[in-house]
DNA sequence: CTTGAACCTACATCTATTGTAGAAATAAGA
DNA sequence: TCTTATTTCTACAATAGATGTAGGTTCAAG
C-alpha cells in the first residue's frame, strides 16, 4: 500500500507544497511515481516527514534537521553530535529570549510613558527618533 | 551641504544597499541627483533613516514603521494610533517570548534526559521522532 | 465514459536585507 | 589637466522556509 502526496501530507501534518519543497532541497527522498507521473510514498516517508515537522515545530532549522536525520540513520553512532545540535539550538533559543526580553522592557517603557496627546509629544515617536531615551545602551538584533 | 549615500549610511548606521532598498519600497523619498546620477541627501534624511533603523532595532516591521512615520509627519494628530502600533508589537514580542520559553523547556528536557550512548537510544532523536515524549501537548509556531 | 478531486511543473510571492558584476562618476593628488 | 582610487550606479541573485497560482494532466469513483 502506497500513499499519494495528499495522504502523506494529512498523515504527517504538512502541506503538499511543503513536501515537494523538501524533496527539491533533498530533505525527503524522491519517491516512486505512477505511470502518470504522480508520487507514491511508502510508510517510512510518514515517519521521516513527521520527524521533520516535529523538529521544525521545535524550532530546528532545516539544516540542523538534515544533520539530525543523517545521524539517526546510523544507529550505532555515538549520539554526541545529535545532542550538541540540540544544545546549540537551545543556546540560540536562550539568546533570542534574552534579546526579546530586552525589547519587551523597552517597549513597555515607551508605551507606559506616553501621556497620549498628539504625535508631536508622543513618547513612542520620540523614543524611536532618539535612542538616548532608551534604557538599554544598545539593542541586540533579534532574528 | 548635501550628503552622498555613503555618508548618509555612516551617519545613520545603515548599509548603502539598505538605503537604496528603502527608497525602492517607498520608505525613503527619492533624493535629488547630481548631473552624473548620484544621490545627494539633505540633513533630514539622516533623521528619517535613523528613525527607521532604531525602530528596526526595536523589532518593528517595515510596514509598522511606514505607518509610524506617516503619523509622526502629522504632529497635531492624536497619538493613539502610534501607541497602538507599539502595543501591538509589544503583544507580538510577548507571544514570541512565551512560545520560545515553551521550546526552551522542551529542549532542556531532551538534552537533559539523554544518557548519551548511541543514536539508537538518543533521547533527542527519540523525542523528535515521537511527540508523545514531549511535555507540552502542542508547539506554537515561533515566527 | 464522465466528472470532480487531486496532482503535475514552473514560477511568483513573502520579509528584510545583503552580495555581486560590470560600468560610470567623483574627489583628491600630481 | 590627468590619473587613479574610491564611491556610486543599475540590475540581478541569494538568503530561510515555506506558500500561492496558473494552466494542464491524472486518478478514482460512479
Ligand atoms: Zn503616544
Ligand atoms: Zn534605543
Ligand atoms: Zn543523545
Ligand atoms: Zn513535541
mmCIF file of N, CA, C and O and ligand atoms in Angstrom, chain A residues 79-80 82-83, chain B residues 110 114-119 121-125, ligand 3:
data_model
loop_
_atom_site.group_PDB
_atom_site.id
_atom_site.type_symbol
_atom_site.label_atom_id
_atom_site.label_comp_id
_atom_site.label_asym_id
_atom_site.label_seq_id
_atom_site.Cartn_x
_atom_site.Cartn_y
_atom_site.Cartn_z
ATOM 1 N N UNK A 79 25.896 9.407 20.075
ATOM 2 C CA UNK A 79 24.900 10.458 19.836
ATOM 3 C C UNK A 79 25.362 11.846 20.279
ATOM 4 O O UNK A 79 24.567 12.783 20.310
ATOM 5 N N UNK A 80 26.631 11.985 20.592
ATOM 6 C CA UNK A 80 27.160 13.294 20.988
ATOM 7 C C UNK A 80 26.829 14.381 19.969
ATOM 8 O O UNK A 80 26.438 15.488 20.342
ATOM 9 N N UNK A 82 24.361 14.541 17.823
ATOM 10 C CA UNK A 82 22.938 14.900 17.873
ATOM 11 C C UNK A 82 22.653 15.793 19.077
ATOM 12 O O UNK A 82 21.964 16.811 18.973
ATOM 13 N N UNK A 83 23.206 15.390 20.214
ATOM 14 C CA UNK A 83 22.982 16.177 21.421
ATOM 15 C C UNK A 83 23.522 17.597 21.267
ATOM 16 O O UNK A 83 22.908 18.556 21.740
ATOM 17 N N UNK B 110 14.877 17.398 26.575
ATOM 18 C CA UNK B 110 15.513 16.499 25.618
ATOM 19 C C UNK B 110 16.987 16.293 25.930
ATOM 20 O O UNK B 110 17.494 15.178 25.979
ATOM 21 N N UNK B 114 18.951 12.754 27.851
ATOM 22 C CA UNK B 114 19.758 11.841 27.043
ATOM 23 C C UNK B 114 20.936 11.323 27.853
ATOM 24 O O UNK B 114 21.706 12.105 28.413
ATOM 25 N N UNK B 115 21.080 9.993 27.865
ATOM 26 C CA UNK B 115 22.221 9.428 28.594
ATOM 27 C C UNK B 115 23.451 9.310 27.705
ATOM 28 O O UNK B 115 24.487 8.819 28.123
ATOM 29 N N UNK B 116 23.313 9.700 26.448
ATOM 30 C CA UNK B 116 24.485 9.841 25.591
ATOM 31 C C UNK B 116 25.208 8.573 25.206
ATOM 32 O O UNK B 116 26.432 8.483 25.337
ATOM 33 N N UNK B 117 24.465 7.582 24.726
ATOM 34 C CA UNK B 117 25.157 6.384 24.218
ATOM 35 C C UNK B 117 25.166 6.438 22.689
ATOM 36 O O UNK B 117 25.837 7.291 22.127
ATOM 37 N N UNK B 118 24.392 5.593 22.010
ATOM 38 C CA UNK B 118 24.336 5.656 20.555
ATOM 39 C C UNK B 118 23.026 6.305 20.091
ATOM 40 O O UNK B 118 22.093 6.452 20.876
ATOM 41 N N UNK B 119 22.978 6.680 18.846
ATOM 42 C CA UNK B 119 21.813 7.398 18.350
ATOM 43 C C UNK B 119 20.543 6.549 18.410
ATOM 44 O O UNK B 119 19.443 7.085 18.419
ATOM 45 N N UNK B 121 19.508 5.073 20.880
ATOM 46 C CA UNK B 121 18.877 5.321 22.172
ATOM 47 C C UNK B 121 19.011 6.767 22.610
ATOM 48 O O UNK B 121 18.953 7.083 23.797
ATOM 49 N N UNK B 122 19.185 7.653 21.645
ATOM 50 C CA UNK B 122 19.369 9.075 21.973
ATOM 51 C C UNK B 122 18.011 9.703 22.253
ATOM 52 O O UNK B 122 17.096 9.634 21.423
ATOM 53 N N UNK B 123 17.903 10.344 23.379
ATOM 54 C CA UNK B 123 16.630 10.950 23.756
ATOM 55 C C UNK B 123 16.254 12.105 22.823
ATOM 56 O O UNK B 123 15.071 12.351 22.580
ATOM 57 N N UNK B 124 17.239 12.790 22.317
ATOM 58 C CA UNK B 124 16.978 13.876 21.367
ATOM 59 C C UNK B 124 16.302 13.317 20.120
ATOM 60 O O UNK B 124 15.220 13.777 19.709
ATOM 61 N N UNK B 125 16.916 12.326 19.520
ATOM 62 C CA UNK B 125 16.358 11.692 18.313
ATOM 63 C C UNK B 125 14.982 11.097 18.609
ATOM 64 O O UNK B 125 14.027 11.270 17.842
HETATM 65 ZN ZN1 LIG E 3 21.686 11.773 22.725
#
